[in-house]
XYZ file of N, CA, C and O in Angstrom:
584
model
N 13.113 -7.619 -40.921
C 12.484 -7.064 -39.771
C 13.485 -7.017 -38.644
O 14.154 -8.038 -38.368
N 13.661 -5.878 -38.015
C 14.574 -5.749 -36.878
C 13.789 -5.855 -35.586
O 12.736 -5.285 -35.427
N 14.353 -6.611 -34.652
C 13.789 -6.755 -33.344
C 14.814 -6.274 -32.345
O 15.979 -6.655 -32.418
N 14.366 -5.447 -31.349
C 15.311 -4.881 -30.392
C 14.857 -5.203 -28.984
O 13.703 -4.982 -28.642
N 15.792 -5.710 -28.178
C 15.565 -5.929 -26.739
C 16.150 -4.728 -26.018
O 17.315 -4.369 -26.248
N 15.365 -4.115 -25.166
C 15.873 -2.935 -24.450
C 15.622 -3.099 -22.960
O 14.792 -3.887 -22.562
N 16.378 -2.324 -22.137
C 16.206 -2.370 -20.705
C 17.011 -3.456 -20.005
O 16.864 -3.684 -18.832
N 17.866 -4.113 -20.739
C 18.690 -5.165 -20.156
C 20.062 -4.581 -19.839
O 20.772 -4.096 -20.727
N 20.498 -4.645 -18.566
C 21.817 -4.146 -18.185
C 22.891 -5.242 -18.272
O 24.060 -4.981 -17.948
N 22.512 -6.420 -18.707
C 23.470 -7.506 -18.787
C 23.605 -8.041 -20.198
O 23.560 -7.298 -21.190
N 23.708 -9.365 -20.334
C 23.898 -10.053 -21.598
C 22.573 -10.511 -22.132
O 21.782 -11.134 -21.403
N 22.277 -10.251 -23.405
C 21.047 -10.691 -24.061
C 21.360 -11.920 -24.874
O 22.366 -12.011 -25.546
N 20.426 -12.860 -24.848
C 20.550 -14.071 -25.637
C 19.241 -14.319 -26.350
O 18.180 -14.404 -25.704
N 19.278 -14.401 -27.676
C 18.120 -14.733 -28.485
C 18.102 -16.202 -28.827
O 19.169 -16.856 -28.792
N 16.943 -16.786 -29.195
C 16.914 -18.194 -29.577
C 17.749 -18.510 -30.818
O 18.146 -19.637 -31.048
N 18.095 -17.477 -31.577
C 18.962 -17.665 -32.760
C 20.405 -17.828 -32.380
O 21.247 -18.129 -33.210
N 20.744 -17.538 -31.088
C 22.127 -17.575 -30.668
C 22.763 -16.202 -30.611
O 23.846 -16.006 -30.081
N 22.109 -15.223 -31.199
C 22.635 -13.854 -31.228
C 22.675 -13.272 -29.814
O 21.821 -13.582 -28.985
N 23.686 -12.448 -29.542
C 23.836 -11.859 -28.228
C 23.801 -10.311 -28.265
O 24.159 -9.644 -27.310
N 23.388 -9.728 -29.418
C 23.284 -8.315 -29.527
C 21.866 -7.860 -29.160
O 20.927 -8.664 -29.164
N 21.725 -6.559 -28.893
C 20.406 -6.039 -28.510
C 19.432 -6.101 -29.665
O 18.224 -6.289 -29.483
N 19.935 -5.939 -30.909
C 19.066 -5.974 -32.076
C 19.417 -7.136 -32.969
O 20.592 -7.381 -33.229
N 18.393 -7.833 -33.411
C 18.598 -8.914 -34.402
C 17.719 -8.619 -35.602
O 16.749 -7.888 -35.506
N 18.130 -9.175 -36.708
C 17.347 -9.034 -37.944
C 16.772 -10.398 -38.325
O 17.529 -11.363 -38.412
N 15.491 -10.451 -38.496
C 14.820 -11.661 -38.966
C 14.445 -11.483 -40.410
O 14.039 -10.416 -40.831
N 14.579 -12.542 -41.188
C 14.214 -12.469 -42.621
C 13.119 -13.485 -42.906
O 12.876 -14.389 -42.131
N 12.516 -13.303 -44.042
C 11.462 -14.232 -44.474
C 12.004 -15.616 -44.438
O 13.144 -15.895 -44.838
N 11.228 -16.543 -43.944
C 11.672 -17.935 -43.839
C 11.979 -18.262 -42.379
O 11.995 -19.393 -41.998
N 12.200 -17.225 -41.539
C 12.425 -17.455 -40.115
C 11.130 -17.258 -39.368
O 11.115 -16.676 -38.298
N 10.034 -17.738 -39.883
C 8.732 -17.509 -39.318
C 8.663 -18.146 -37.917
O 8.910 -19.349 -37.737
N 8.377 -17.333 -36.915
C 8.329 -17.793 -35.548
C 7.094 -17.172 -34.886
O 6.863 -15.999 -35.011
N 6.309 -17.981 -34.201
C 5.129 -17.426 -33.585
C 5.428 -16.829 -32.221
O 4.772 -15.884 -31.810
N 6.396 -17.357 -31.472
C 6.748 -16.826 -30.179
C 8.253 -16.753 -30.096
O 8.940 -17.731 -30.309
N 8.782 -15.574 -29.788
C 10.231 -15.364 -29.704
C 10.522 -14.805 -28.347
O 9.864 -13.889 -27.857
N 11.578 -15.380 -27.649
C 11.914 -14.996 -26.306
C 13.356 -14.528 -26.281
O 14.246 -15.202 -26.780
N 13.579 -13.361 -25.669
C 14.912 -12.855 -25.405
C 15.199 -13.056 -23.934
O 14.345 -12.742 -23.083
N 16.401 -13.519 -23.555
C 16.787 -13.688 -22.185
C 17.862 -12.687 -21.840
O 18.852 -12.529 -22.547
N 17.665 -12.007 -20.700
C 18.659 -11.037 -20.199
C 19.262 -11.635 -18.956
O 18.576 -11.999 -18.001
N 20.602 -11.769 -18.949
C 21.324 -12.325 -17.834
C 22.292 -11.300 -17.269
O 23.085 -10.704 -18.006
N 22.218 -11.080 -15.980
C 23.116 -10.159 -15.294
C 23.626 -10.888 -14.044
O 22.858 -11.145 -13.116
N 24.896 -11.292 -14.081
C 25.432 -12.088 -12.994
C 24.781 -13.419 -12.988
O 24.750 -14.134 -13.987
N 24.168 -13.789 -11.827
C 23.524 -15.096 -11.713
C 21.991 -15.032 -11.942
O 21.279 -15.990 -11.865
N 21.501 -13.805 -12.191
C 20.094 -13.566 -12.393
C 19.750 -13.470 -13.865
O 20.522 -12.932 -14.644
N 18.574 -13.950 -14.222
C 18.134 -13.788 -15.624
C 16.619 -13.602 -15.637
O 15.903 -14.012 -14.714
N 16.170 -12.962 -16.695
C 14.740 -12.795 -16.913
C 14.482 -12.920 -18.410
O 15.408 -12.723 -19.208
N 13.286 -13.276 -18.740
C 12.915 -13.449 -20.160
C 11.776 -12.534 -20.514
O 10.912 -12.246 -19.697
N 11.803 -12.108 -21.794
C 10.697 -11.333 -22.371
C 10.319 -12.034 -23.648
O 11.141 -12.403 -24.474
N 9.018 -12.260 -23.809
C 8.532 -12.984 -24.985
C 7.528 -12.114 -25.750
O 6.858 -11.249 -25.155
N 7.396 -12.370 -27.029
C 6.410 -11.677 -27.834
C 6.097 -12.442 -29.081
O 6.896 -13.255 -29.562
N 4.923 -12.202 -29.615
C 4.500 -12.830 -30.871
C 5.163 -12.149 -32.020
O 5.186 -10.885 -32.073
N 5.718 -12.882 -32.932
C 6.398 -12.343 -34.107
C 5.997 -13.151 -35.304
O 5.964 -14.348 -35.296
N 5.642 -12.453 -36.394
C 5.371 -13.096 -37.647
C 6.294 -12.461 -38.692
O 6.278 -11.276 -38.893
N 7.130 -13.299 -39.252
C 8.067 -12.823 -40.265
C 7.835 -13.616 -41.540
O 7.649 -14.832 -41.499
N 7.880 -12.949 -42.653
C 7.715 -13.658 -43.920
C 6.257 -13.913 -44.266
O 5.973 -14.757 -45.095
N 5.330 -13.212 -43.592
C 3.951 -13.355 -43.946
C 3.733 -12.936 -45.384
O 4.438 -12.073 -45.894
N 2.789 -13.515 -46.058
C 2.549 -13.214 -47.454
C 1.661 -12.003 -47.538
O 0.496 -12.070 -47.191
N 2.197 -10.908 -47.981
C 1.398 -9.700 -48.184
C 0.494 -9.955 -49.397
O 0.869 -10.701 -50.325
N -0.657 -9.333 -49.407
C -1.524 -9.519 -50.560
C -0.888 -9.011 -51.831
O -0.148 -8.035 -51.806
N -1.113 -9.734 -52.919
C -0.577 -9.233 -54.184
C -1.311 -7.935 -54.581
O -2.386 -7.649 -54.061
N -0.720 -7.185 -55.473
C -1.436 -5.972 -55.878
C -2.713 -6.337 -56.618
O -2.765 -7.317 -57.377
N -3.759 -5.594 -56.391
C -5.011 -5.760 -57.146
C -4.739 -5.302 -58.575
O -3.919 -4.473 -58.824
N -5.461 -5.941 -59.499
C -5.300 -5.594 -60.916
C -6.680 -5.426 -61.554
O -7.577 -6.196 -61.279
N -6.821 -4.435 -62.414
C -7.991 -4.307 -63.236
C -7.524 -4.524 -64.677
O -6.720 -3.750 -65.186
N -8.017 -5.575 -65.290
C -7.609 -5.898 -66.665
C -8.473 -5.208 -67.683
O -8.019 -4.876 -68.757
N -9.759 -5.009 -67.343
C -10.658 -4.314 -68.275
C -11.817 -3.704 -67.495
O -12.206 -4.190 -66.444
N -12.387 -2.655 -68.066
C -13.587 -2.035 -67.510
C -14.293 -1.369 -68.693
O -13.767 -0.443 -69.308
N -15.470 -1.884 -69.046
C -16.184 -1.401 -70.241
C -17.648 -1.097 -69.910
O -18.185 -1.573 -68.917
N -18.230 -0.273 -70.778
C -19.652 0.031 -70.676
C -20.323 -0.442 -71.966
O -19.964 -0.017 -73.053
N -21.322 -1.317 -71.823
C -22.095 -1.802 -72.957
C -23.324 -0.912 -73.065
O -24.301 -1.072 -72.292
N -23.333 -0.001 -74.043
C -24.420 0.921 -74.237
C -25.396 0.488 -75.315
O -26.208 1.290 -75.800
N -25.375 -0.781 -75.671
C -26.279 -1.315 -76.737
C -27.737 -1.419 -76.284
O -28.622 -1.552 -77.107
N -27.958 -1.317 -74.960
C -29.337 -1.418 -74.479
C -29.438 -0.508 -73.216
O -28.412 -0.082 -72.692
N -30.645 -0.260 -72.830
C -30.883 0.485 -71.592
C -31.482 -0.444 -70.573
O -32.361 -1.227 -70.912
N -31.070 -0.391 -69.332
C -29.953 0.418 -68.826
C -28.616 -0.125 -69.283
O -28.491 -1.260 -69.719
N -27.594 0.727 -69.164
C -26.244 0.376 -69.565
C -25.670 -0.629 -68.578
O -25.970 -0.610 -67.399
N -24.856 -1.518 -69.109
C -24.218 -2.566 -68.305
C -22.694 -2.302 -68.230
O -22.045 -2.165 -69.247
N -22.179 -2.199 -67.038
C -20.728 -2.019 -66.804
C -20.134 -3.401 -66.513
O -20.679 -4.154 -65.721
N -18.966 -3.696 -67.087
C -18.316 -4.983 -66.834
C -16.841 -4.723 -66.582
O -16.153 -4.142 -67.397
N -16.395 -5.201 -65.421
C -14.984 -5.126 -65.082
C -14.407 -6.495 -64.892
O -15.142 -7.457 -64.527
N -13.153 -6.649 -65.165
C -12.483 -7.941 -64.969
C -11.125 -7.648 -64.325
O -10.407 -6.765 -64.743
N -10.809 -8.393 -63.279
C -9.528 -8.168 -62.601
C -9.238 -9.211 -61.535
O -9.979 -10.143 -61.313
N -8.088 -9.009 -60.923
C -7.640 -9.912 -59.828
C -7.767 -9.110 -58.542
O -7.062 -8.120 -58.332
N -8.677 -9.542 -57.673
C -8.953 -8.835 -56.429
C -9.878 -9.668 -55.553
O -10.367 -10.704 -56.026
N -10.151 -9.194 -54.353
C -11.165 -9.794 -53.514
C -12.405 -8.939 -53.425
O -13.449 -9.404 -53.003
N -12.304 -7.657 -53.827
C -13.454 -6.802 -53.802
C -13.408 -5.763 -54.912
O -12.332 -5.318 -55.310
N -14.582 -5.472 -55.445
C -14.719 -4.463 -56.517
C -15.860 -3.507 -56.116
O -16.891 -3.948 -55.602
N -15.640 -2.236 -56.346
C -16.694 -1.246 -56.114
C -16.767 -0.365 -57.342
O -15.738 0.113 -57.856
N -17.981 -0.143 -57.827
C -18.212 0.769 -58.942
C -18.987 1.958 -58.398
O -19.955 1.781 -57.687
N -18.493 3.160 -58.758
C -19.174 4.365 -58.339
C -19.336 5.256 -59.563
O -18.573 5.154 -60.528
N -20.316 6.172 -59.476
C -20.496 7.056 -60.632
C -21.583 8.090 -60.427
O -22.030 8.335 -59.333
N -21.985 8.629 -61.546
C -22.961 9.707 -61.628
C -24.229 9.404 -60.851
O -24.716 8.279 -60.862
N -24.767 10.443 -60.222
C -26.058 10.297 -59.516
C -25.989 9.439 -58.278
O -26.993 8.916 -57.827
N -24.776 9.252 -57.710
C -24.667 8.441 -56.502
C -24.646 6.938 -56.740
O -24.856 6.166 -55.819
N -24.424 6.560 -57.994
C -24.386 5.122 -58.347
C -23.283 4.415 -57.566
O -22.136 4.836 -57.553
N -23.664 3.310 -56.888
C -22.674 2.495 -56.155
C -23.075 1.022 -56.329
O -24.249 0.661 -56.151
N -22.118 0.219 -56.690
C -22.302 -1.211 -56.765
C -21.041 -1.862 -56.254
O -19.937 -1.419 -56.575
N -21.132 -2.860 -55.387
C -19.925 -3.515 -54.901
C -20.171 -5.035 -54.795
O -21.310 -5.471 -54.658
N -19.093 -5.732 -54.866
C -19.118 -7.160 -54.745
C -17.830 -7.629 -54.049
O -16.772 -7.052 -54.262
N -17.946 -8.614 -53.154
C -16.809 -9.148 -52.430
C -16.726 -10.650 -52.636
O -17.748 -11.334 -52.611
N -15.529 -11.122 -52.878
C -15.261 -12.532 -53.084
C -14.432 -13.085 -51.918
O -13.601 -12.379 -51.371
N -14.648 -14.331 -51.550
C -13.899 -14.935 -50.486
C -12.424 -15.202 -50.857
O -11.554 -15.136 -50.047
N -12.206 -15.532 -52.096
C -10.871 -15.866 -52.575
C -10.389 -14.774 -53.544
O -11.125 -14.337 -54.409
N -9.136 -14.426 -53.400
C -8.566 -13.487 -54.361
C -8.156 -14.262 -55.617
O -7.427 -15.229 -55.563
N -8.739 -13.884 -56.715
C -8.474 -14.558 -58.004
C -9.014 -13.667 -59.112
O -9.446 -12.547 -58.885
N -9.015 -14.190 -60.333
C -9.602 -13.463 -61.465
C -11.126 -13.520 -61.288
O -11.707 -14.600 -61.179
N -11.742 -12.341 -61.310
C -13.185 -12.274 -61.186
C -13.751 -11.224 -62.151
O -13.047 -10.327 -62.585
N -15.026 -11.396 -62.463
C -15.764 -10.391 -63.235
C -16.697 -9.655 -62.279
O -17.306 -10.275 -61.394
N -16.800 -8.355 -62.444
C -17.693 -7.552 -61.663
C -18.632 -6.893 -62.683
O -18.187 -6.272 -63.633
N -19.941 -7.054 -62.465
C -20.925 -6.528 -63.362
C -21.822 -5.518 -62.644
O -22.420 -5.854 -61.639
N -21.843 -4.321 -63.169
C -22.706 -3.278 -62.626
C -23.918 -3.113 -63.539
O -23.780 -2.905 -64.737
N -25.083 -3.212 -62.957
C -26.336 -3.127 -63.714
C -27.085 -1.840 -63.404
O -26.764 -1.119 -62.462
N -28.085 -1.549 -64.199
C -28.999 -0.433 -63.995
C -28.329 0.956 -64.013
O -28.702 1.840 -63.283
N -27.349 1.101 -64.890
C -26.720 2.382 -65.090
C -27.606 3.181 -66.044
O -27.771 2.803 -67.178
N -28.187 4.259 -65.533
C -29.182 5.031 -66.315
C -28.767 6.432 -66.644
O -29.452 7.129 -67.409
N -27.663 6.918 -66.084
C -27.241 8.284 -66.340
C -25.881 8.309 -67.062
O -24.986 7.546 -66.727
N -25.755 9.214 -68.018
C -24.473 9.424 -68.676
C -23.510 10.013 -67.664
O -23.925 10.713 -66.740
N -22.259 9.724 -67.854
C -21.218 10.292 -66.946
C -20.041 9.349 -66.830
O -19.878 8.402 -67.606
N -19.191 9.673 -65.881
C -17.962 8.876 -65.641
C -18.207 7.895 -64.486
O -18.712 8.299 -63.427
N -17.819 6.673 -64.692
C -17.939 5.606 -63.703
C -16.565 5.062 -63.377
O -15.719 4.932 -64.256
N -16.328 4.755 -62.104
C -15.026 4.289 -61.632
C -15.151 2.911 -61.010
O -16.032 2.649 -60.186
N -14.218 2.022 -61.399
C -14.124 0.698 -60.807
C -12.891 0.712 -59.885
O -11.797 1.103 -60.310
N -13.092 0.328 -58.634
C -11.979 0.215 -57.676
C -11.836 -1.242 -57.292
O -12.821 -1.892 -56.924
N -10.610 -1.758 -57.371
C -10.321 -3.146 -56.997
C -9.356 -3.144 -55.844
O -8.387 -2.373 -55.815
N -9.605 -4.047 -54.875
C -8.728 -4.206 -53.694
C -8.538 -5.709 -53.441
O -9.475 -6.460 -53.602
N -7.348 -6.047 -53.014
C -7.035 -7.454 -52.658
C -6.743 -7.504 -51.172
O -5.815 -6.830 -50.694
N -7.523 -8.284 -50.438
C -7.373 -8.420 -48.987
C -7.147 -9.875 -48.659
O -7.871 -10.754 -49.151
N -6.153 -10.175 -47.797
C -5.991 -11.509 -47.256
C -5.648 -11.383 -45.784
O -5.675 -10.264 -45.225
N -5.313 -12.449 -45.135
C -5.094 -12.408 -43.653
C -3.889 -11.579 -43.283
O -3.718 -11.225 -42.108
N -3.038 -11.205 -44.222
C -1.871 -10.394 -43.916
C -2.052 -8.907 -44.196
O -1.160 -8.113 -44.029
N -3.198 -8.549 -44.735
C -3.408 -7.125 -44.990
C -4.222 -6.817 -46.217
O -4.872 -7.714 -46.779
N -4.170 -5.586 -46.658
C -4.948 -5.091 -47.784
C -4.025 -4.360 -48.750
O -3.200 -3.554 -48.323
N -4.171 -4.645 -50.019
C -3.377 -3.987 -51.039
C -3.831 -2.540 -51.221
O -4.906 -2.142 -50.788
N -3.024 -1.762 -51.909
C -3.416 -0.448 -52.289
C -4.475 -0.578 -53.365
O -4.302 -1.305 -54.331
N -5.596 0.122 -53.206
C -6.682 0.009 -54.242
C -6.184 0.571 -55.596
O -5.394 1.500 -55.631
N -6.651 -0.054 -56.649
C -6.391 0.468 -58.011
C -7.733 0.834 -58.620
O -8.759 0.236 -58.287
N -7.705 1.801 -59.524
C -8.935 2.247 -60.169
C -8.811 2.370 -61.674
O -7.711 2.481 -62.190
N -9.956 2.307 -62.316
C -10.066 2.553 -63.755
C -11.410 3.192 -64.013
O -12.370 2.854 -63.358
N -11.468 4.122 -64.971
C -12.731 4.787 -65.268
C -13.195 4.454 -66.661
O -12.402 4.096 -67.526
N -14.512 4.663 -66.853
C -15.116 4.523 -68.177
C -16.201 5.586 -68.304
O -16.802 5.957 -67.268
N -16.370 6.085 -69.492
C -17.400 7.075 -69.726
C -18.650 6.421 -70.327
O -18.516 5.602 -71.246
N -19.783 6.828 -69.825
C -21.067 6.366 -70.377
C -21.688 7.609 -71.053
O -21.903 8.634 -70.403
N -21.991 7.478 -72.348
C -22.522 8.612 -73.081
C -24.026 8.569 -73.206
O -24.628 9.487 -73.752
N -24.668 7.526 -72.765
C -26.097 7.327 -72.983
C -26.877 7.445 -71.672
O -26.509 6.813 -70.697
N -27.939 8.200 -71.661
C -28.841 8.232 -70.528
C -30.084 7.412 -70.880
O -30.521 7.376 -72.019
N -30.615 6.750 -69.892
C -31.780 5.904 -70.086
C -32.946 6.400 -69.250
O -32.754 6.947 -68.176
N -34.138 6.197 -69.749
C -35.317 6.646 -68.993
C -35.500 5.818 -67.713
O -35.073 4.772 -67.566
């Protein structure tokens, strides 16, 4: 991550000891408050800001399996993956979602599937540092139920 101090007509000093306008911070240099000091002659001023470096981005969400059990009516959809939330969507406006507090291996079960068609499982992993790119997998249901 590059940090740049601008608007200083004098000498810049960072807490790292750097005296250039731009510094590069790398993971492991986690600092909650970083101050740059600008000195011109005998005058100086400071500018501070919150900085988080090396935060743990969420791991990618994973879908390990997504199946439709058509042995009974209504059909049962079962997904398994690593995520904090799962959403199933499909034919006839079917929507089922579940959210977990912890990102880990979870099973997502969609019930009451009564129409044949294509159903999609979307998995997302969210933590305090952000949200992963959603991943999807589809399954076809060939059976309609009364």
